């Protein structure tokens, strides 16, 4: 009977477990309500799904269960990425051009390609939502809780691969600030990106939306040779410029949600 009714029936949850055991069903246990959270703390495993169902107030355990699962994810993130790198409850407003934004559950400042790769693989294995921010200049961040892990892409490296009398082929990391790269290439006597001086954001973000200057038309993607990408499953691949399907404020990355690791450009002397 329903718990608030008093009649001849007095079947309890523990009675149901005992009866199940008598029929050889062993994958069921009984815990008093007060012991459920301590039990889960000891027994929860990666990939578990926790549901509550009942005619009473079992739903009141929801917030405790969410906290428990977040703590469990937190420990696993520390183990995979490194405890010293994973920040908790980070206000994102200071990192946005608009100076607005809520609090991220977790945040990592990625200084290397390996940092980005480790974060992507960790989020995939732990089934944690992943957001990557470059310069956060073309982003409005909601003023609410941001669930999951936010990567601040601070990966800044550049390397000359080929250089001759007429051109230079240069490999750039995705977190490199676009305006900084323009200044450095112009000072080195290289042409191709000069129209983008003053535009905010990072190389990764610029490729994501094929950042542009008009009159004359000039797109960041115009001088791209190839790029290294990583998808949400942690698979890395090298792609030719044509893969991006560049358009006006558009690239294939807006559909695939792949993350740029590095980009190779061909610039003229």
Short mmCIF file of C-alpha atoms in Angstrom, two decimals:
data_model
loop_
_atom_site.label_atom_id
_atom_site.label_comp_id
_atom_site.label_asym_id
_atom_site.label_seq_id
_atom_site.Cartn_x
_atom_site.Cartn_y
_atom_site.Cartn_z
CA UNK A 1 0.00 0.00 0.00
CA UNK A 2 1.00 3.65 -0.19
CA UNK A 3 3.25 4.60 2.72
CA UNK A 4 0.73 7.00 4.26
CA UNK A 5 -1.99 4.32 4.48
CA UNK A 6 -2.27 2.01 7.45
CA UNK A 7 -3.96 -1.30 6.65
CA UNK A 8 -3.29 -5.01 6.58
CA UNK A 9 -0.40 -4.73 4.13
CA UNK A 10 3.03 -4.07 5.62
CA UNK A 11 5.49 -4.95 2.83
CA UNK A 12 8.76 -3.05 3.13
CA UNK A 13 11.62 -2.42 0.74
CA UNK A 14 13.78 -4.85 2.66
CA UNK A 15 11.04 -7.51 2.26
CA UNK A 16 11.21 -7.01 -1.52
CA UNK A 17 14.98 -7.52 -1.52
CA UNK A 18 14.70 -10.65 0.61
CA UNK A 19 12.07 -12.06 -1.76
CA UNK A 20 14.22 -11.23 -4.79
CA UNK A 21 17.19 -13.03 -3.24
CA UNK A 22 15.02 -16.10 -2.65
CA UNK A 23 14.40 -16.24 -6.40
CA UNK A 24 18.11 -15.91 -7.25
CA UNK A 25 18.03 -12.20 -8.14
CA UNK A 26 21.15 -10.73 -6.54
CA UNK A 27 21.61 -7.39 -8.35
CA UNK A 28 19.37 -5.54 -5.90
CA UNK A 29 20.17 -4.22 -2.43
CA UNK A 30 18.40 -2.42 0.38
CA UNK A 31 19.68 0.74 2.09
CA UNK A 32 17.78 2.97 4.53
CA UNK A 33 17.35 6.42 3.03
CA UNK A 34 19.89 7.95 5.41
CA UNK A 35 22.54 5.50 4.16
CA UNK A 36 22.01 5.96 0.41
CA UNK A 37 24.44 8.86 -0.12
CA UNK A 38 27.25 7.28 1.97
CA UNK A 39 26.69 4.04 0.02
CA UNK A 40 26.95 5.84 -3.33
CA UNK A 41 30.09 7.69 -2.23
CA UNK A 42 31.83 4.36 -1.77
CA UNK A 43 30.38 2.50 -4.75
CA UNK A 44 29.81 4.95 -7.61
CA UNK A 45 31.87 4.16 -10.73
CA UNK A 46 32.57 5.99 -13.97
CA UNK A 47 29.68 5.67 -16.42
CA UNK A 48 27.05 4.96 -13.75
CA UNK A 49 23.57 6.44 -14.17
CA UNK A 50 21.68 7.23 -10.96
CA UNK A 51 17.88 7.47 -10.98
CA UNK A 52 15.39 8.00 -8.19
CA UNK A 53 11.78 6.85 -8.29
CA UNK A 54 9.14 6.58 -5.60
CA UNK A 55 5.89 7.84 -4.17
CA UNK A 56 7.62 9.61 -1.30
CA UNK A 57 10.37 12.19 -0.89
CA UNK A 58 13.21 10.23 -2.51
CA UNK A 59 13.53 13.09 -5.03
CA UNK A 60 15.00 15.27 -2.25
CA UNK A 61 18.28 13.40 -2.66
CA UNK A 62 18.75 14.97 -6.11
CA UNK A 63 21.10 17.80 -5.12
CA UNK A 64 23.21 15.50 -2.95
CA UNK A 65 23.52 13.04 -5.83
CA UNK A 66 24.54 15.82 -8.26
CA UNK A 67 27.16 17.04 -5.80
CA UNK A 68 28.42 13.51 -5.37
CA UNK A 69 28.76 12.93 -9.11
CA UNK A 70 30.45 16.32 -9.62
CA UNK A 71 32.94 15.48 -6.87
CA UNK A 72 33.57 12.12 -8.51
CA UNK A 73 34.23 13.83 -11.88
CA UNK A 74 36.47 16.33 -10.13
CA UNK A 75 38.69 13.63 -8.69
CA UNK A 76 38.94 11.93 -12.10
CA UNK A 77 39.80 15.22 -13.82
CA UNK A 78 42.56 15.78 -11.25
CA UNK A 79 43.91 12.31 -11.97
CA UNK A 80 43.86 12.60 -15.78
CA UNK A 81 44.76 16.27 -16.30
CA UNK A 82 46.65 17.07 -13.10
CA UNK A 83 45.32 18.45 -9.82
CA UNK A 84 47.45 21.59 -10.13
CA UNK A 85 45.86 22.47 -13.50
CA UNK A 86 42.16 21.98 -12.79
CA UNK A 87 40.55 25.09 -11.30
CA UNK A 88 37.07 24.96 -9.79
CA UNK A 89 34.19 27.45 -9.79
CA UNK A 90 35.94 29.96 -12.06
CA UNK A 91 34.23 33.25 -12.95
CA UNK A 92 34.57 33.67 -16.74
CA UNK A 93 33.65 37.36 -17.01
CA UNK A 94 37.26 38.67 -16.80
CA UNK A 95 38.24 36.56 -19.82
CA UNK A 96 35.49 37.84 -22.13
CA UNK A 97 35.60 40.98 -24.27
CA UNK A 98 32.15 41.85 -22.91
CA UNK A 99 33.37 41.26 -19.33
CA UNK A 100 30.33 39.16 -18.53
CA UNK A 101 29.82 35.48 -17.86
CA UNK A 102 28.93 32.99 -15.18
CA UNK A 103 30.89 30.47 -13.18
CA UNK A 104 32.41 27.37 -14.79
CA UNK A 105 32.41 24.10 -12.88
CA UNK A 106 35.99 23.49 -13.97
CA UNK A 107 38.53 25.51 -15.94
CA UNK A 108 41.97 24.70 -17.31
CA UNK A 109 44.43 27.20 -18.79
CA UNK A 110 45.95 25.20 -21.65
CA UNK A 111 49.53 26.33 -22.29
CA UNK A 112 50.53 23.48 -24.59
CA UNK A 113 49.06 21.22 -27.25
CA UNK A 114 49.30 18.36 -24.78
CA UNK A 115 47.14 20.29 -22.30
CA UNK A 116 44.36 20.64 -24.88
CA UNK A 117 44.58 16.99 -25.91
CA UNK A 118 44.48 15.78 -22.30
CA UNK A 119 41.44 17.94 -21.53
CA UNK A 120 39.54 16.71 -24.60
CA UNK A 121 40.29 13.06 -23.86
CA UNK A 122 39.39 13.47 -20.18
CA UNK A 123 36.03 15.05 -20.98
CA UNK A 124 35.27 12.32 -23.50
CA UNK A 125 36.12 9.48 -21.11
CA UNK A 126 34.25 11.07 -18.21
CA UNK A 127 31.30 12.26 -20.34
CA UNK A 128 31.79 15.86 -19.20
CA UNK A 129 30.66 18.80 -21.40
CA UNK A 130 33.60 20.67 -22.97
CA UNK A 131 33.85 24.32 -24.04
CA UNK A 132 36.98 25.94 -25.49
CA UNK A 133 37.64 29.68 -25.33
CA UNK A 134 40.29 31.54 -27.27
CA UNK A 135 40.19 35.31 -26.97
CA UNK A 136 36.45 35.11 -26.18
CA UNK A 137 35.96 38.18 -28.37
CA UNK A 138 33.09 36.81 -30.47
CA UNK A 139 31.32 35.06 -27.61
CA UNK A 140 28.56 36.01 -25.20
CA UNK A 141 28.85 33.91 -22.05
CA UNK A 142 25.62 33.40 -20.13
CA UNK A 143 25.57 34.82 -16.64
CA UNK A 144 24.73 31.45 -15.12
CA UNK A 145 26.48 28.27 -14.08
CA UNK A 146 28.55 26.80 -16.92
CA UNK A 147 28.37 23.03 -16.64
CA UNK A 148 31.49 21.03 -17.50
CA UNK A 149 35.08 21.98 -18.30
CA UNK A 150 36.12 25.24 -19.95
CA UNK A 151 39.52 25.31 -21.67
CA UNK A 152 41.15 28.72 -21.91
CA UNK A 153 43.36 28.26 -24.95
CA UNK A 154 46.66 30.01 -24.14
CA UNK A 155 48.75 27.72 -26.37
CA UNK A 156 51.11 30.19 -28.11
CA UNK A 157 53.87 28.90 -30.35
CA UNK A 158 55.04 29.64 -33.88
CA UNK A 159 57.62 27.90 -36.03
CA UNK A 160 59.00 28.58 -39.50
CA UNK A 161 58.85 25.38 -41.56
CA UNK A 162 60.08 26.64 -44.95
CA UNK A 163 61.62 29.96 -45.91
CA UNK A 164 62.97 31.15 -49.24
CA UNK A 165 63.36 34.39 -51.15
CA UNK A 166 59.67 34.68 -52.04
CA UNK A 167 57.63 33.08 -49.24
CA UNK A 168 57.58 31.70 -45.73
CA UNK A 169 55.52 28.74 -44.50
CA UNK A 170 54.82 29.09 -40.79
CA UNK A 171 53.11 26.81 -38.26
CA UNK A 172 51.07 28.65 -35.62
CA UNK A 173 49.40 27.35 -32.46
CA UNK A 174 45.65 27.84 -32.11
CA UNK A 175 45.85 30.05 -29.02
CA UNK A 176 48.12 32.61 -30.67
CA UNK A 177 46.51 36.10 -30.61
CA UNK A 178 45.67 37.14 -34.16
CA UNK A 179 46.73 40.79 -33.86
CA UNK A 180 50.03 39.79 -32.26
CA UNK A 181 50.75 37.41 -35.13
CA UNK A 182 49.92 40.15 -37.68
CA UNK A 183 52.35 42.57 -36.05
CA UNK A 184 55.11 39.99 -35.91
CA UNK A 185 54.68 38.86 -39.51
CA UNK A 186 54.52 42.44 -40.82
CA UNK A 187 57.66 43.35 -38.89
CA UNK A 188 59.32 40.31 -40.47
CA UNK A 189 58.39 41.62 -43.93
CA UNK A 190 55.68 39.02 -44.57
CA UNK A 191 52.42 39.73 -46.37
CA UNK A 192 49.08 37.96 -46.17
CA UNK A 193 47.59 38.73 -42.78
CA UNK A 194 48.13 42.50 -42.55
CA UNK A 195 44.47 43.40 -43.11
CA UNK A 196 43.59 41.65 -39.86
CA UNK A 197 45.59 43.98 -37.62
CA UNK A 198 43.42 45.08 -34.72
CA UNK A 199 40.98 42.20 -34.92
CA UNK A 200 40.68 40.47 -31.53
CA UNK A 201 40.68 36.77 -30.88
CA UNK A 202 42.96 33.81 -31.47
CA UNK A 203 44.06 31.87 -34.55
CA UNK A 204 41.75 28.99 -33.65
CA UNK A 205 38.76 31.30 -33.32
CA UNK A 206 39.69 33.16 -36.50
CA UNK A 207 39.63 29.89 -38.47
CA UNK A 208 36.43 28.73 -36.79
CA UNK A 209 34.56 31.75 -38.22
CA UNK A 210 36.95 32.55 -41.12
CA UNK A 211 37.64 35.99 -39.72
CA UNK A 212 37.57 38.69 -42.39
CA UNK A 213 38.37 42.24 -43.41
CA UNK A 214 36.37 43.95 -46.14
CA UNK A 215 37.35 46.52 -48.78
CA UNK A 216 39.35 44.74 -50.01
CA UNK A 217 38.03 41.33 -49.01
CA UNK A 218 40.60 39.37 -47.02
CA UNK A 219 39.93 36.21 -45.02
CA UNK A 220 42.24 34.46 -42.56
CA UNK A 221 41.49 31.21 -44.37
CA UNK A 222 42.86 32.60 -47.66
CA UNK A 223 46.45 31.89 -46.64
CA UNK A 224 45.92 28.63 -44.75
CA UNK A 225 47.77 25.57 -46.07
CA UNK A 226 46.72 22.91 -43.56
CA UNK A 227 45.74 22.45 -39.94
CA UNK A 228 45.78 19.90 -37.14
CA UNK A 229 42.40 19.27 -35.51
CA UNK A 230 41.13 17.23 -32.59
CA UNK A 231 37.52 16.08 -32.29
CA UNK A 232 35.48 15.59 -29.12
CA UNK A 233 36.50 11.90 -29.04
CA UNK A 234 40.18 12.89 -28.83
CA UNK A 235 41.08 11.80 -32.38
CA UNK A 236 43.70 14.03 -34.03
CA UNK A 237 43.93 14.54 -37.77
CA UNK A 238 45.73 16.78 -40.26
CA UNK A 239 43.53 18.40 -42.89
CA UNK A 240 44.07 20.50 -46.04
CA UNK A 241 42.62 23.98 -46.36
CA UNK A 242 39.79 22.68 -48.53
CA UNK A 243 38.46 20.65 -45.59
CA UNK A 244 37.30 23.85 -43.88
CA UNK A 245 34.77 24.74 -46.59
CA UNK A 246 35.35 28.40 -45.78
CA UNK A 247 32.58 30.90 -46.41
CA UNK A 248 31.44 34.28 -45.14
CA UNK A 249 31.84 34.04 -41.34
CA UNK A 250 31.73 30.28 -41.74
CA UNK A 251 33.76 27.07 -41.68
CA UNK A 252 33.03 23.35 -41.34
CA UNK A 253 34.19 23.55 -37.71
CA UNK A 254 30.90 25.19 -36.80
CA UNK A 255 29.24 21.87 -37.66
CA UNK A 256 31.88 19.34 -36.61
CA UNK A 257 32.85 21.19 -33.39
CA UNK A 258 36.46 20.08 -33.94
CA UNK A 259 39.14 22.10 -32.18
CA UNK A 260 42.14 23.61 -33.99
CA UNK A 261 45.49 22.61 -32.50
CA UNK A 262 47.83 24.22 -35.06
CA UNK A 263 47.50 26.02 -38.38
CA UNK A 264 50.07 26.34 -41.18
CA UNK A 265 50.09 29.51 -43.30
CA UNK A 266 51.91 30.48 -46.49
CA UNK A 267 52.92 34.14 -46.43
CA UNK A 268 54.70 36.14 -49.14
CA UNK A 269 57.86 38.17 -48.63
#
